[in-house]
Amino acid sequence: FFFKQKTAYEIRNCDWSSDVCSSDLERIGSSGANGSRGVSSSTTSTAACGSSCGRLPIPVASPGTRSAAWGPDAMLGTVGTQPREPRKRRELPIRLTTTRVVWATLPVTVGPAAVAALDGHSAPVRIVVAVWLVAIWLAALATLVVPRPFGLTVLRAAAPVALGTAVWAALAGAGNVPVRALALVVGAVAFVLALGAAVATWCVEGSAYGDERRFPLRTPPALVVTLVPLAVALLVAGSILGPLLLAVGRWVPGAVAVVLGAALGYAAFRSLHLLSRRFVVLVPAGVVVADPMTLTDPFLFVREHVVDLTSIPDGRAPEGALDLRLGAVFGSVALHLDGDAPLTLRRRSTSVPAASSRVLVTPVRRGELLEAAAQRQFSGGGGDGRCVRPEPSRRMPVAGEVALQ
C-alpha cells in the first residue's frame, strides 16, 4: 500500500472537512504531542476560544473535557468512528466537455497553419517550435483530464500561447485562406473556453476531498490588464527564447537565455499560481477563505457564528466590512458573523492583524456558491441572494478576548 504524505494545509482541510456539527468543534479536539503517543490531554479555555474563532487549524476540547488521541481516523479527516460519506460525483458541465474537444483538435485545426508558417525557417528552428507547442498542448490537455489548481495555472499560461500561435499563423501569409481562418477561429475559441469559469471551478474542485465544495475567487481586473499579461509574457519568452538561440547556433547567448529564462519563468509561474490558490471552501464545519494574496493563512469561519451569506450590490464596500476583493467588485458576497473574527492580513512583506464581523469576497460563480450554502443549511432557502442561519446561541469572542470562565 502507498500512502500520500499530507501537507500542513491538507491536514487543516481534513479537520475542516470533518463530518461534525459546529457544536462538536468545542467538544472534540486534538491532543497535540500527547495525542500522538495515544495519551489523552485536556485543553484550556483560551484554546477552545481560539478554535471557535477559527484561529486553530484543528478543533480543541472545551474546558473540563478530555480530548481524543490522534489516530488513523483523525488523519483521514474523521472524528471518532463516525464514517465519512463518499464524495458525490458531479456531472461535467457542457462547457468543460466543449473545452476538452476544442483543445484536443488543436493539432488538426491550428497545426496545419502553424506548420505552413514555419516552412521558411531552418529545420532546427522548426523542431524546437514544434516540440515546444506540443509540450504546451499536452500539459493543457492533461489539466483538462486531471483537474488541479496547479493545472489551472498551466491553462492560464497555455491559452495565450494557443491564441498567439493562431494569430501568428494567420498573419504569416502561408497556406490557403480557409486553413488560416480556421486556425484563427479555433485558437480564439480555445482561449476563451480555457479562461472560463467552468474550467476554473473544475480545476479548483479537483483538489477538494470529503464533503466540501470549492469556489475560485475572481481575478482582480487591475491584475488582468497589467501583471498577468506580463507574467505570461515572461513565462513564454523564458521558455522559448533560449532554445531558439541554440537552434540557430548562437551558443553563448542561448545558454545565458536558457538560464535566465528558467529563473524568470519560475518566478512568473509562481506569481500566476497565487491566483489559482484563491478560493472559498464550504465544509461541514463552516466557511473557509483561502487567499494567499490577502491572508497569511486560510481562515475557517465556524458555521455557528455565520449569521448570513449575502450577495451585495456591485460598487463600494459597506461601511465597516473587511474587503478582500482586491478590486473585483462585480458579483461579490458578504459573510456576516455574530462577532469580530481575528484575521491576519498580508501586506507586502508584513502581516497586519484585523478584526471584522463582515468579510467581502468575489467568487467566480456567486449563484452557485449561495445555492450550495443553502443546501448545507446555511440558509432557509429563497432566491433573494441571501443565505441566513438562525441566530447563534453564543457570540463569537472578539479578537484578543480571552474567556476566563
Short mmCIF file of C-alpha atoms in Angstrom, two decimals:
data_model
loop_
_atom_site.label_atom_id
_atom_site.label_comp_id
_atom_site.label_asym_id
_atom_site.label_seq_id
_atom_site.Cartn_x
_atom_site.Cartn_y
_atom_site.Cartn_z
CA PHE A 1 0.00 0.00 0.00
CA PHE A 2 1.12 3.51 -0.73
CA PHE A 3 0.07 6.48 1.37
CA LYS A 4 0.41 10.10 0.37
CA GLN A 5 2.15 12.31 2.93
CA LYS A 6 -0.15 15.25 3.64
CA THR A 7 0.97 18.83 3.91
CA ALA A 8 0.01 21.00 6.85
CA TYR A 9 -2.64 22.75 4.76
CA GLU A 10 -4.19 19.42 3.72
CA ILE A 11 -4.29 18.28 7.34
CA ARG A 12 -6.06 21.51 8.25
CA ASN A 13 -8.55 20.90 5.46
CA CYS A 14 -9.12 17.37 6.73
CA ASP A 15 -10.08 18.81 10.09
CA TRP A 16 -12.29 21.45 8.47
CA SER A 17 -13.99 18.77 6.40
CA SER A 18 -14.73 16.55 9.40
CA ASP A 19 -18.30 15.36 9.41
CA VAL A 20 -19.19 17.03 12.70
CA CYS A 21 -21.61 19.76 13.61
CA SER A 22 -20.42 23.13 14.80
CA SER A 23 -21.12 22.36 18.45
CA ASP A 24 -18.84 19.32 18.24
CA LEU A 25 -15.94 21.60 17.45
CA GLU A 26 -15.99 22.72 21.06
CA ARG A 27 -16.20 19.20 22.48
CA ILE A 28 -13.96 17.07 20.32
CA GLY A 29 -10.35 18.06 19.89
CA SER A 30 -6.83 17.11 19.05
CA SER A 31 -4.33 16.26 21.70
CA GLY A 32 -1.14 17.62 20.23
CA ALA A 33 2.07 15.88 21.21
CA ASN A 34 0.46 13.69 23.85
CA GLY A 35 -2.18 12.51 21.45
CA SER A 36 0.43 11.22 19.03
CA ARG A 37 1.53 8.82 21.75
CA GLY A 38 -2.02 7.72 22.49
CA VAL A 39 -2.34 9.76 25.71
CA SER A 40 -5.40 11.91 26.36
CA SER A 41 -4.89 15.50 27.37
CA SER A 42 -7.06 18.41 28.44
CA THR A 43 -7.16 21.90 26.96
CA THR A 44 -7.65 25.37 28.35
CA SER A 45 -10.50 27.74 27.80
CA THR A 46 -8.21 30.01 25.78
CA ALA A 47 -7.53 27.23 23.27
CA ALA A 48 -11.21 26.44 22.98
CA CYS A 49 -11.95 30.13 22.41
CA GLY A 50 -9.30 30.29 19.69
CA SER A 51 -10.75 27.26 17.95
CA SER A 52 -14.22 28.76 17.87
CA CYS A 53 -12.79 31.90 16.26
CA GLY A 54 -11.07 29.89 13.54
CA ARG A 55 -7.57 30.58 14.81
CA LEU A 56 -6.60 26.97 15.32
CA PRO A 57 -6.49 24.62 12.33
CA ILE A 58 -7.85 21.77 14.45
CA PRO A 59 -10.80 21.57 16.86
CA VAL A 60 -9.98 21.51 20.56
CA ALA A 61 -11.84 20.41 23.63
CA SER A 62 -13.80 22.71 25.89
CA PRO A 63 -12.69 23.29 29.48
CA GLY A 64 -13.19 20.30 31.72
CA THR A 65 -13.34 17.77 28.87
CA ARG A 66 -10.84 15.26 27.58
CA SER A 67 -9.55 15.22 24.02
CA ALA A 68 -9.17 12.09 21.95
CA ALA A 69 -5.78 10.90 20.75
CA TRP A 70 -4.71 11.15 17.13
CA GLY A 71 -5.31 8.02 15.15
CA PRO A 72 -5.77 6.76 11.58
CA ASP A 73 -9.36 8.05 11.50
CA ALA A 74 -8.24 11.51 12.57
CA MET A 75 -5.55 11.64 9.88
CA LEU A 76 -8.19 10.71 7.33
CA GLY A 77 -10.34 13.63 8.43
CA THR A 78 -12.87 11.70 10.52
CA VAL A 79 -13.77 12.10 14.16
CA GLY A 80 -14.04 9.01 16.32
CA THR A 81 -15.67 6.15 14.49
CA GLN A 82 -18.13 8.26 12.52
CA PRO A 83 -17.96 7.15 8.86
CA ARG A 84 -17.38 9.72 6.14
CA GLU A 85 -19.89 9.96 3.38
CA PRO A 86 -18.37 9.32 -0.06
CA ARG A 87 -17.84 12.39 -2.18
CA LYS A 88 -20.60 12.72 -4.73
CA ARG A 89 -19.54 12.81 -8.34
CA ARG A 90 -20.98 15.86 -10.07
CA GLU A 91 -21.82 15.87 -13.72
CA LEU A 92 -19.38 17.57 -16.07
CA PRO A 93 -20.69 20.87 -17.45
CA ILE A 94 -21.21 21.05 -21.19
CA ARG A 95 -18.74 23.92 -21.49
CA LEU A 96 -15.99 21.79 -19.94
CA THR A 97 -16.66 18.99 -22.39
CA THR A 98 -16.58 21.51 -25.23
CA THR A 99 -13.26 22.84 -23.94
CA ARG A 100 -11.77 19.36 -23.99
CA VAL A 101 -12.94 18.74 -27.55
CA VAL A 102 -11.64 22.07 -28.84
CA TRP A 103 -8.22 21.64 -27.22
CA ALA A 104 -7.97 18.03 -28.39
CA THR A 105 -8.47 19.17 -32.00
CA LEU A 106 -5.87 21.95 -31.95
CA PRO A 107 -3.20 19.83 -33.76
CA VAL A 108 -5.55 19.38 -36.73
CA THR A 109 -7.12 22.85 -36.71
CA VAL A 110 -4.28 25.21 -35.78
CA GLY A 111 -1.43 22.81 -36.51
CA PRO A 112 -1.51 22.94 -40.35
CA ALA A 113 -1.44 26.74 -40.39
CA ALA A 114 1.47 26.79 -37.92
CA VAL A 115 3.41 24.24 -39.98
CA ALA A 116 2.86 26.31 -43.13
CA ALA A 117 4.11 29.43 -41.32
CA LEU A 118 7.32 27.59 -40.32
CA ASP A 119 8.19 26.42 -43.83
CA GLY A 120 10.64 29.26 -44.45
CA HIS A 121 12.75 28.52 -41.34
CA SER A 122 15.58 26.07 -40.78
CA ALA A 123 14.98 22.51 -39.62
CA PRO A 124 16.31 23.07 -36.04
CA VAL A 125 14.01 26.05 -35.57
CA ARG A 126 11.01 24.09 -36.84
CA ILE A 127 11.81 21.20 -34.50
CA VAL A 128 12.23 23.45 -31.45
CA VAL A 129 8.97 25.32 -32.08
CA ALA A 130 7.07 22.12 -32.81
CA VAL A 131 8.31 20.39 -29.64
CA TRP A 132 7.55 23.49 -27.57
CA LEU A 133 4.00 23.77 -28.90
CA VAL A 134 3.29 20.06 -28.48
CA ALA A 135 4.58 20.12 -24.88
CA ILE A 136 2.30 23.05 -24.01
CA TRP A 137 -0.65 21.37 -25.71
CA LEU A 138 -0.11 18.09 -23.83
CA ALA A 139 0.21 19.91 -20.49
CA ALA A 140 -3.06 21.79 -21.09
CA LEU A 141 -4.83 18.64 -22.24
CA ALA A 142 -3.66 16.76 -19.16
CA THR A 143 -5.07 19.53 -16.97
CA LEU A 144 -8.47 19.18 -18.59
CA VAL A 145 -8.42 15.46 -17.78
CA VAL A 146 -6.88 15.56 -14.27
CA PRO A 147 -8.01 18.84 -12.66
CA ARG A 148 -5.81 20.55 -10.09
CA PRO A 149 -5.19 24.22 -9.11
CA PHE A 150 -1.67 23.77 -10.49
CA GLY A 151 -3.21 22.80 -13.82
CA LEU A 152 -5.34 25.94 -13.78
CA THR A 153 -2.12 27.96 -13.78
CA VAL A 154 -0.86 25.86 -16.69
CA LEU A 155 -4.04 26.56 -18.64
CA ARG A 156 -3.84 30.28 -17.94
CA ALA A 157 -0.37 30.28 -19.45
CA ALA A 158 -1.19 27.92 -22.33
CA ALA A 159 -4.34 29.73 -23.51
CA PRO A 160 -2.45 32.88 -24.67
CA VAL A 161 0.05 30.62 -26.44
CA ALA A 162 -2.76 28.93 -28.38
CA LEU A 163 -4.26 32.28 -29.37
CA GLY A 164 -0.89 33.80 -30.20
CA THR A 165 0.06 30.82 -32.37
CA ALA A 166 -3.22 31.05 -34.27
CA VAL A 167 -2.83 34.79 -34.85
CA TRP A 168 0.81 34.40 -35.94
CA ALA A 169 -0.09 31.55 -38.32
CA ALA A 170 -2.97 33.54 -39.80
CA LEU A 171 -0.87 36.67 -40.34
CA ALA A 172 2.16 34.83 -41.71
CA GLY A 173 0.52 34.63 -45.12
CA ALA A 174 1.46 30.97 -45.66
CA GLY A 175 -1.12 28.37 -46.71
CA ASN A 176 -4.60 28.92 -48.06
CA VAL A 177 -7.08 31.32 -46.54
CA PRO A 178 -9.59 28.76 -45.16
CA VAL A 179 -6.86 26.97 -43.19
CA ARG A 180 -5.64 30.23 -41.65
CA ALA A 181 -9.19 31.38 -40.90
CA LEU A 182 -9.99 28.07 -39.21
CA ALA A 183 -6.83 28.31 -37.11
CA LEU A 184 -7.71 31.85 -36.01
CA VAL A 185 -11.29 30.95 -35.05
CA VAL A 186 -10.39 27.75 -33.18
CA GLY A 187 -7.48 29.43 -31.40
CA ALA A 188 -9.75 32.23 -30.18
CA VAL A 189 -12.40 29.75 -29.02
CA ALA A 190 -9.78 27.68 -27.17
CA PHE A 191 -8.51 30.83 -25.47
CA VAL A 192 -11.96 31.92 -24.27
CA LEU A 193 -13.00 28.46 -23.07
CA ALA A 194 -9.76 27.79 -21.19
CA LEU A 195 -10.13 31.01 -19.20
CA GLY A 196 -13.83 30.48 -18.47
CA ALA A 197 -15.48 29.97 -15.09
CA ALA A 198 -16.35 26.33 -15.78
CA VAL A 199 -12.72 25.34 -16.23
CA ALA A 200 -11.57 27.37 -13.21
CA THR A 201 -14.17 25.71 -10.98
CA TRP A 202 -13.32 22.28 -12.36
CA CYS A 203 -9.62 22.70 -11.63
CA VAL A 204 -10.13 24.10 -8.13
CA GLU A 205 -12.61 21.35 -7.26
CA GLY A 206 -10.05 18.78 -8.34
CA SER A 207 -8.12 19.27 -5.10
CA ALA A 208 -11.23 19.03 -2.92
CA TYR A 209 -11.91 15.93 -0.86
CA GLY A 210 -14.54 14.80 1.57
CA ASP A 211 -17.75 16.76 1.88
CA GLU A 212 -16.54 20.13 0.66
CA ARG A 213 -17.15 22.50 -2.24
CA ARG A 214 -14.56 24.92 -3.57
CA PHE A 215 -15.32 28.09 -5.49
CA PRO A 216 -12.48 30.07 -7.10
CA LEU A 217 -12.27 33.80 -6.48
CA ARG A 218 -12.40 36.25 -9.34
CA THR A 219 -9.10 37.63 -10.60
CA PRO A 220 -8.72 41.35 -9.82
CA PRO A 221 -9.28 43.42 -13.00
CA ALA A 222 -6.17 45.51 -12.37
CA LEU A 223 -4.04 42.36 -12.49
CA VAL A 224 -5.79 41.05 -15.60
CA VAL A 225 -4.62 44.01 -17.67
CA THR A 226 -1.19 44.52 -16.10
CA LEU A 227 0.72 41.90 -14.14
CA VAL A 228 -0.97 38.78 -15.54
CA PRO A 229 -0.05 39.53 -19.21
CA LEU A 230 3.46 40.49 -18.06
CA ALA A 231 3.88 37.22 -16.16
CA VAL A 232 2.62 35.19 -19.12
CA ALA A 233 4.97 37.05 -21.47
CA LEU A 234 7.95 36.36 -19.20
CA LEU A 235 6.99 32.71 -18.91
CA VAL A 236 6.57 32.25 -22.66
CA ALA A 237 9.71 34.18 -23.60
CA GLY A 238 11.78 32.45 -20.94
CA SER A 239 10.79 29.01 -22.18
CA ILE A 240 11.30 29.51 -25.94
CA LEU A 241 13.91 32.25 -26.47
CA GLY A 242 16.89 30.26 -25.21
CA PRO A 243 16.17 27.10 -27.24
CA LEU A 244 15.63 29.21 -30.38
CA LEU A 245 19.01 30.90 -29.97
CA LEU A 246 20.65 27.50 -29.53
CA ALA A 247 18.82 26.22 -32.63
CA VAL A 248 20.36 28.94 -34.82
CA GLY A 249 23.88 28.27 -33.45
CA ARG A 250 24.24 31.18 -31.04
CA TRP A 251 25.57 29.07 -28.18
CA VAL A 252 26.67 31.62 -25.59
CA PRO A 253 23.62 33.91 -25.79
CA GLY A 254 21.44 30.81 -25.98
CA ALA A 255 22.93 29.30 -22.82
CA VAL A 256 22.55 32.59 -20.96
CA ALA A 257 18.96 32.95 -22.18
CA VAL A 258 18.14 29.40 -21.04
CA VAL A 259 19.41 30.07 -17.50
CA LEU A 260 17.79 33.49 -17.19
CA GLY A 261 14.62 32.26 -18.85
CA ALA A 262 14.30 29.38 -16.39
CA ALA A 263 14.65 31.74 -13.41
CA LEU A 264 12.24 34.34 -14.81
CA GLY A 265 9.79 31.67 -15.91
CA TYR A 266 9.76 30.08 -12.48
CA ALA A 267 9.12 33.42 -10.79
CA ALA A 268 6.37 34.28 -13.28
CA PHE A 269 4.69 30.90 -12.85
CA ARG A 270 4.71 31.26 -9.07
CA SER A 271 3.07 34.66 -9.38
CA LEU A 272 0.36 33.25 -11.65
CA HIS A 273 -0.17 30.31 -9.33
CA LEU A 274 -1.16 32.64 -6.49
CA LEU A 275 -4.32 33.44 -8.46
CA SER A 276 -5.16 29.72 -8.73
CA ARG A 277 -4.93 29.27 -4.96
CA ARG A 278 -7.64 31.81 -4.16
CA PHE A 279 -10.97 30.18 -3.34
CA VAL A 280 -13.84 29.90 -0.88
CA VAL A 281 -14.50 26.46 0.60
CA LEU A 282 -17.77 25.23 2.08
CA VAL A 283 -17.10 22.49 4.63
CA PRO A 284 -19.34 20.91 7.28
CA ALA A 285 -17.57 22.97 9.96
CA GLY A 286 -18.23 26.30 8.24
CA VAL A 287 -16.75 28.51 5.53
CA VAL A 288 -13.05 28.73 4.71
CA VAL A 289 -11.50 31.65 2.83
CA ALA A 290 -8.13 30.74 1.30
CA ASP A 291 -6.46 33.70 -0.36
CA PRO A 292 -2.64 33.91 -0.19
CA MET A 293 -2.78 37.39 -1.72
CA THR A 294 -4.74 38.92 1.17
CA LEU A 295 -4.48 36.46 4.10
CA THR A 296 -1.40 34.92 5.66
CA ASP A 297 -3.25 31.60 6.18
CA PRO A 298 -6.60 30.09 5.20
CA PHE A 299 -9.21 31.06 7.77
CA LEU A 300 -12.16 28.99 9.00
CA PHE A 301 -15.35 30.82 9.93
CA VAL A 302 -17.15 28.33 12.14
CA ARG A 303 -20.70 27.84 10.93
CA GLU A 304 -22.38 28.56 14.28
CA HIS A 305 -21.01 32.11 14.06
CA VAL A 306 -22.12 32.69 10.46
CA VAL A 307 -25.23 34.85 10.56
CA ASP A 308 -25.78 35.13 6.82
CA LEU A 309 -24.10 34.87 3.43
CA THR A 310 -25.46 37.64 1.22
CA SER A 311 -24.95 38.95 -2.28
CA ILE A 312 -24.21 42.66 -2.20
CA PRO A 313 -24.67 45.36 -4.86
CA ASP A 314 -21.71 45.99 -7.10
CA GLY A 315 -19.72 49.01 -6.07
CA ARG A 316 -18.22 50.32 -2.86
CA ALA A 317 -17.83 48.10 0.18
CA PRO A 318 -20.33 48.52 3.05
CA GLU A 319 -19.06 50.54 5.97
CA GLY A 320 -17.09 48.51 8.49
CA ALA A 321 -16.63 45.48 6.19
CA LEU A 322 -13.27 43.85 5.58
CA ASP A 323 -12.75 43.96 1.82
CA LEU A 324 -10.74 41.02 0.41
CA ARG A 325 -11.87 41.51 -3.21
CA LEU A 326 -8.76 43.33 -4.49
CA GLY A 327 -10.89 45.48 -6.77
CA ALA A 328 -13.09 42.68 -8.19
CA VAL A 329 -16.39 44.29 -7.12
CA PHE A 330 -18.80 42.60 -9.56
CA GLY A 331 -20.55 39.52 -8.17
CA SER A 332 -19.46 39.99 -4.54
CA VAL A 333 -20.82 38.27 -1.44
CA ALA A 334 -20.69 39.35 2.20
CA LEU A 335 -20.09 36.87 5.00
CA HIS A 336 -21.78 38.30 8.10
CA LEU A 337 -20.71 36.97 11.52
CA ASP A 338 -22.09 37.40 15.02
CA GLY A 339 -18.81 38.92 16.23
CA ASP A 340 -15.42 40.15 15.08
CA ALA A 341 -13.26 37.44 13.55
CA PRO A 342 -9.49 37.86 14.17
CA LEU A 343 -7.77 37.61 10.79
CA THR A 344 -4.19 38.31 9.76
CA LEU A 345 -3.87 40.25 6.54
CA ARG A 346 -0.91 40.08 4.18
CA ARG A 347 0.53 43.49 3.36
CA ARG A 348 3.56 43.07 1.11
CA SER A 349 6.22 41.53 3.36
CA THR A 350 4.42 42.15 6.67
CA SER A 351 1.38 40.77 8.47
CA VAL A 352 -1.30 43.07 9.81
CA PRO A 353 -3.93 41.89 12.34
CA ALA A 354 -7.51 42.81 11.57
CA ALA A 355 -10.91 42.06 13.06
CA SER A 356 -14.30 42.37 11.40
CA SER A 357 -17.76 40.89 11.60
CA ARG A 358 -18.34 41.20 7.84
CA VAL A 359 -15.97 39.90 5.16
CA LEU A 360 -16.30 40.59 1.42
CA VAL A 361 -15.11 38.22 -1.32
CA THR A 362 -15.93 37.82 -5.01
CA PRO A 363 -16.39 34.22 -6.21
CA VAL A 364 -16.37 33.37 -9.88
CA ARG A 365 -19.89 31.94 -9.64
CA ARG A 366 -21.84 33.74 -6.95
CA GLY A 367 -25.13 31.98 -7.66
CA GLU A 368 -23.67 28.51 -7.29
CA LEU A 369 -21.95 29.50 -4.04
CA LEU A 370 -25.18 30.80 -2.49
CA GLU A 371 -27.10 27.75 -3.72
CA ALA A 372 -24.54 25.37 -2.23
CA ALA A 373 -24.61 27.31 1.04
CA ALA A 374 -28.39 26.98 1.14
CA GLN A 375 -28.16 23.23 0.55
CA ARG A 376 -25.79 22.97 3.51
CA GLN A 377 -28.42 24.68 5.65
CA PHE A 378 -26.60 27.97 5.88
CA SER A 379 -29.98 29.37 4.91
CA GLY A 380 -33.63 28.66 4.87
CA GLY A 381 -33.68 28.84 1.06
CA GLY A 382 -35.03 31.60 -1.13
CA GLY A 383 -33.96 33.33 -4.31
CA ASP A 384 -33.16 36.75 -2.90
CA GLY A 385 -29.42 36.07 -2.85
CA ARG A 386 -29.35 35.77 0.92
CA CYS A 387 -28.31 32.71 2.96
CA VAL A 388 -29.39 33.12 6.59
CA ARG A 389 -28.76 30.90 9.60
CA PRO A 390 -30.71 31.04 12.85
CA GLU A 391 -29.37 33.43 15.47
CA PRO A 392 -26.45 31.70 17.25
CA SER A 393 -26.71 30.95 20.92
CA ARG A 394 -23.26 32.29 21.75
CA ARG A 395 -21.42 35.34 20.46
CA MET A 396 -18.06 34.96 18.73
CA PRO A 397 -15.31 36.23 21.08
CA VAL A 398 -13.76 39.48 19.94
CA ALA A 399 -10.15 39.38 18.73
CA GLY A 400 -7.82 39.35 21.73
CA GLU A 401 -10.61 38.48 24.18
CA VAL A 402 -9.87 35.55 26.50
CA ALA A 403 -12.58 33.55 28.23
CA LEU A 404 -11.80 33.21 31.91
CA GLN A 405 -14.69 31.06 32.96
#
